[in-house]
Structures are given as structure tokens and as C-alpha cells.
mmCIF file of C-alpha atoms in Angstrom:
data_model
loop_
_atom_site.group_PDB
_atom_site.id
_atom_site.type_symbol
_atom_site.label_atom_id
_atom_site.label_comp_id
_atom_site.label_asym_id
_atom_site.label_seq_id
_atom_site.Cartn_x
_atom_site.Cartn_y
_atom_site.Cartn_z
ATOM 1 C CA MET E 1 40.427 72.420 -28.764
ATOM 2 C CA LYS E 2 43.445 74.157 -30.313
ATOM 3 C CA SER E 3 44.572 75.676 -27.175
ATOM 4 C CA LYS E 4 44.646 72.478 -25.302
ATOM 5 C CA TYR E 5 47.284 71.282 -27.780
ATOM 6 C CA LYS E 6 49.173 74.350 -27.370
ATOM 7 C CA VAL E 7 49.430 73.830 -23.506
ATOM 8 C CA ILE E 8 50.480 70.300 -23.990
ATOM 9 C CA LYS E 9 52.944 71.705 -26.655
ATOM 10 C CA TYR E 10 54.326 74.035 -24.101
ATOM 11 C CA LYS E 11 54.475 71.491 -21.124
ATOM 12 C CA ILE E 12 56.322 69.077 -23.307
ATOM 13 C CA THR E 13 58.949 71.796 -24.192
ATOM 14 C CA LEU E 14 59.152 72.988 -20.537
ATOM 15 C CA PHE E 15 59.660 69.216 -19.502
ATOM 16 C CA PHE E 16 62.323 68.834 -22.274
ATOM 17 C CA ILE E 17 64.108 71.898 -21.056
ATOM 18 C CA GLY E 18 64.028 70.976 -17.343
ATOM 19 C CA PHE E 19 65.162 67.492 -17.978
ATOM 20 C CA MET E 20 68.029 69.050 -20.043
ATOM 21 C CA PHE E 21 69.058 71.255 -17.246
ATOM 22 C CA LEU E 22 68.953 67.832 -14.938
ATOM 23 C CA PHE E 23 70.942 65.745 -17.262
ATOM 24 C CA SER E 24 73.642 68.468 -17.515
ATOM 25 C CA ALA E 25 73.755 68.790 -13.697
ATOM 26 C CA LEU E 26 74.077 65.053 -13.084
ATOM 27 C CA MET E 27 76.832 64.944 -15.913
ATOM 28 C CA ILE E 28 79.001 67.576 -14.192
ATOM 29 C CA ILE E 29 78.607 65.922 -10.788
ATOM 30 C CA PHE E 30 79.583 62.618 -12.560
ATOM 31 C CA LEU E 31 82.771 63.685 -14.047
ATOM 32 C CA ASN E 32 83.646 65.418 -10.637
ATOM 33 C CA ILE E 33 83.125 62.344 -8.876
ATOM 34 C CA ARG E 34 84.991 60.289 -11.400
ATOM 35 C CA PHE E 35 87.914 62.399 -10.828
ATOM 36 C CA ASN E 36 87.970 62.390 -7.026
ATOM 37 C CA HIS E 37 87.247 58.854 -6.335
ATOM 38 C CA ASN E 38 88.677 56.890 -9.299
ATOM 39 C CA ASN E 39 92.146 57.625 -8.189
ATOM 40 C CA SER E 40 93.414 53.973 -9.490
ATOM 41 C CA SER E 41 93.311 54.990 -13.170
ATOM 42 C CA ILE E 42 94.114 58.907 -12.844
ATOM 43 C CA ILE E 43 97.583 59.585 -11.725
ATOM 44 C CA LYS E 44 99.708 62.708 -11.303
ATOM 45 C CA ILE E 45 102.753 62.777 -13.410
ATOM 46 C CA TYR E 46 105.676 65.494 -13.868
ATOM 47 C CA ALA E 47 105.839 65.664 -17.719
ATOM 48 C CA ASN E 48 108.396 67.520 -19.844
ATOM 49 C CA ILE E 49 107.150 69.904 -22.343
ATOM 50 C CA GLU E 50 108.634 69.266 -25.712
ATOM 51 C CA SER E 51 107.252 72.077 -27.580
ATOM 52 C CA ILE E 52 104.911 74.915 -27.391
ATOM 53 C CA ASN E 53 103.050 76.296 -30.450
ATOM 54 C CA HIS E 54 100.927 79.268 -30.060
ATOM 55 C CA TYR E 55 98.087 79.993 -32.590
ATOM 56 C CA GLU E 56 94.918 82.220 -32.797
ATOM 57 C CA TYR E 57 91.359 81.112 -33.504
ATOM 58 C CA GLY E 58 88.164 82.750 -33.906
ATOM 59 C CA THR E 59 86.595 84.994 -36.524
ATOM 60 C CA ILE E 60 85.248 87.923 -34.502
ATOM 61 C CA LYS E 61 87.501 87.951 -31.612
ATOM 62 C CA LYS E 62 90.809 86.308 -31.915
ATOM 63 C CA ARG E 63 91.844 84.170 -28.984
ATOM 64 C CA LYS E 64 95.218 82.825 -28.353
ATOM 65 C CA PHE E 65 95.708 79.344 -27.850
ATOM 66 C CA ALA E 66 98.904 77.028 -27.133
ATOM 67 C CA ASN E 67 99.418 73.516 -28.373
ATOM 68 C CA ILE E 68 101.829 71.749 -26.000
ATOM 69 C CA VAL E 69 103.351 68.355 -26.616
ATOM 70 C CA TYR E 70 104.202 66.548 -23.317
ATOM 71 C CA SER E 71 106.573 63.511 -22.941
ATOM 72 C CA PHE E 72 106.949 61.204 -20.006
ATOM 73 C CA VAL E 73 107.795 57.705 -19.024
ATOM 74 C CA TYR E 74 105.037 55.373 -17.564
ATOM 75 C CA GLU E 75 105.610 51.849 -16.984
ATOM 76 C CA GLY E 76 108.874 51.708 -19.232
ATOM 77 C CA LYS E 77 107.004 53.393 -22.195
ATOM 78 C CA ASN E 78 107.853 56.923 -23.503
ATOM 79 C CA ILE E 79 104.776 58.615 -23.641
ATOM 80 C CA ILE E 80 104.078 61.594 -25.854
ATOM 81 C CA LEU E 81 100.677 63.522 -25.694
ATOM 82 C CA THR E 82 99.344 66.853 -26.597
ATOM 83 C CA ASN E 83 96.944 69.289 -25.108
ATOM 84 C CA SER E 84 95.456 72.534 -26.132
ATOM 85 C CA TYR E 85 94.696 75.414 -23.677
ATOM 86 C CA LEU E 86 93.920 79.091 -23.306
ATOM 87 C CA GLU E 87 97.292 80.909 -22.884
ATOM 88 C CA ASP E 88 95.472 83.372 -20.242
ATOM 89 C CA ASN E 89 95.471 80.321 -17.678
ATOM 90 C CA ASN E 90 99.233 79.671 -17.297
ATOM 91 C CA ASN E 91 101.922 81.647 -18.831
ATOM 92 C CA ASN E 92 104.686 80.413 -16.932
ATOM 93 C CA LEU E 93 105.252 77.149 -19.287
ATOM 94 C CA LEU E 94 108.347 77.001 -20.961
ATOM 95 C CA VAL E 95 109.847 74.350 -23.596
ATOM 96 C CA ASN E 96 112.049 71.600 -21.891
ATOM 97 C CA SER E 97 110.677 72.394 -18.432
ATOM 98 C CA LYS E 98 108.652 69.926 -16.056
ATOM 99 C CA THR E 99 104.946 70.339 -15.197
ATOM 100 C CA GLU E 100 102.356 68.632 -13.423
ATOM 101 C CA ILE E 101 99.629 66.739 -15.306
ATOM 102 C CA PHE E 102 96.898 64.280 -14.767
ATOM 103 C CA TYR E 103 97.098 61.338 -16.871
ATOM 104 C CA ASP E 104 94.022 58.524 -17.288
ATOM 105 C CA THR E 105 95.708 55.044 -17.645
ATOM 106 C CA LYS E 106 92.657 53.614 -18.966
ATOM 107 C CA SER E 107 92.109 56.064 -21.844
ATOM 108 C CA GLY E 108 95.535 57.392 -22.451
ATOM 109 C CA THR E 109 94.737 60.878 -22.121
ATOM 110 C CA ILE E 110 95.304 64.151 -20.381
ATOM 111 C CA ILE E 111 92.433 65.244 -17.899
ATOM 112 C CA ASN E 112 92.020 68.536 -16.564
ATOM 113 C CA GLU E 113 91.469 68.677 -12.871
ATOM 114 C CA PRO E 114 87.582 69.823 -12.171
ATOM 115 C CA ASN E 115 87.166 73.341 -10.726
ATOM 116 C CA LYS E 116 85.130 73.819 -7.708
ATOM 117 C CA TYR E 117 83.054 76.433 -9.764
ATOM 118 C CA THR E 118 81.538 73.636 -11.992
ATOM 119 C CA LEU E 119 79.865 72.097 -8.734
ATOM 120 C CA ILE E 120 78.073 75.366 -8.070
ATOM 121 C CA LEU E 121 77.063 75.227 -11.679
ATOM 122 C CA ALA E 122 75.638 72.011 -11.402
ATOM 123 C CA PHE E 123 73.683 72.989 -8.326
ATOM 124 C CA ILE E 124 72.256 76.095 -10.188
ATOM 125 C CA PHE E 125 71.155 73.811 -13.248
ATOM 126 C CA ILE E 126 69.311 71.350 -10.478
ATOM 127 C CA PHE E 127 67.594 74.276 -9.031
ATOM 128 C CA LEU E 128 66.545 75.612 -12.453
ATOM 129 C CA ALA E 129 65.425 72.147 -13.531
ATOM 130 C CA ILE E 130 63.238 71.894 -10.423
ATOM 131 C CA VAL E 131 61.629 75.488 -11.086
ATOM 132 C CA ILE E 132 60.974 74.643 -14.793
ATOM 133 C CA ILE E 133 59.563 71.223 -14.377
ATOM 134 C CA THR E 134 57.348 72.290 -11.384
ATOM 135 C CA PHE E 135 56.106 75.118 -13.594
ATOM 136 C CA ALA E 136 55.357 72.600 -16.419
ATOM 137 C CA PHE E 137 53.326 70.870 -13.690
ATOM 138 C CA LYS E 138 51.219 74.007 -12.672
ATOM 139 C CA LEU E 139 50.497 75.329 -16.299
ATOM 140 C CA LYS E 140 47.017 75.568 -16.475
ATOM 141 C CA GLN E 141 46.497 75.214 -12.848
ATOM 142 C CA ASN E 142 46.200 77.435 -9.776
ATOM 143 C CA ASN E 143 45.960 80.676 -11.863
ATOM 144 C CA ILE E 144 49.102 79.797 -14.075
ATOM 145 C CA TYR E 145 47.768 80.061 -17.486
ATOM 146 C CA VAL E 146 49.012 80.425 -21.238
ATOM 147 C CA SER E 147 48.504 83.880 -22.654
ATOM 148 C CA PRO E 148 45.363 84.726 -24.402
ATOM 149 C CA LYS E 149 47.325 85.207 -27.766
ATOM 150 C CA LEU E 150 48.013 81.458 -27.889
ATOM 151 C CA TYR E 151 44.133 80.816 -28.423
ATOM 152 C CA LYS E 152 44.400 82.850 -31.833
#
């Protein structure tokens, strides 16, 4: 009887992992669709860079970050926002220069453009979720069984 409970425990664990992969994939796809099809609230703005403060973060491996302060005028209001990013991504930003950012008018924040590799990652997550969930269904069926060590 103990082994039956252990199999049920492993099935529940596998279902949970599979559904977490599926949930992550759906969130990635939702965020990509939100960015691409909700053009009414996300606009492209040329903002002035007010200041750039560089700092390092990390205990073992120090990584360089830059805290950038943007300012722009939207609907007659002067808006000042900040955004942090890894310095290696874009080294050509200078103080008092213009750069292109995506501004969400509903939330009032800067949004990064989604990368095409995140969609590839979402499809990998969907594939992993399908494999894990089908393995959980077939556990203790069709010659797929739990190791004898679990019966002790």
C-alpha cells in the first residue's frame, strides 16, 4: 500500500511540474501578444537621456548595470522615468542624447520589446510540459514503473 501512495505522490509532482511549464509558456506568449497587438496603449517615444549612473551588482560575479533616467513630453506633461539594464546590451547611450523607448500609457512604465527567442523558449516549455504530463499519465502503465527502491 505504501508504494501506491508513493506513485500517487510522484504523479502529483510530475503534474505540478508539467503545469508550471505550461503556465510559463502561456505567460510568455501572452506578454508577446500583449506587446504586438495592444498598440493603442504602447507607443514609441524618443526620450532624452538625463543621466546615467553605473553600478556593479553581485556577490560572486560582479555584473555592471546602468541606471538611466529618461525624460520626454507626452500630452503636454513632462514625464521622467528610470530604467536599469545590463551595460553589455547597449554601450552607445550618452547623457543628453535621444533614444527610442516604448512607453505604456496605461501603466506609465517603460516596456522592453520582446525578443523572438522568448517565443522559441515558450514552445520548448510547451513541449516539455506535454512530455512530463504524458509521462505522469503513463506512470505504472505500459512497462513504465517506479524504481523498486521506492517500495522500501
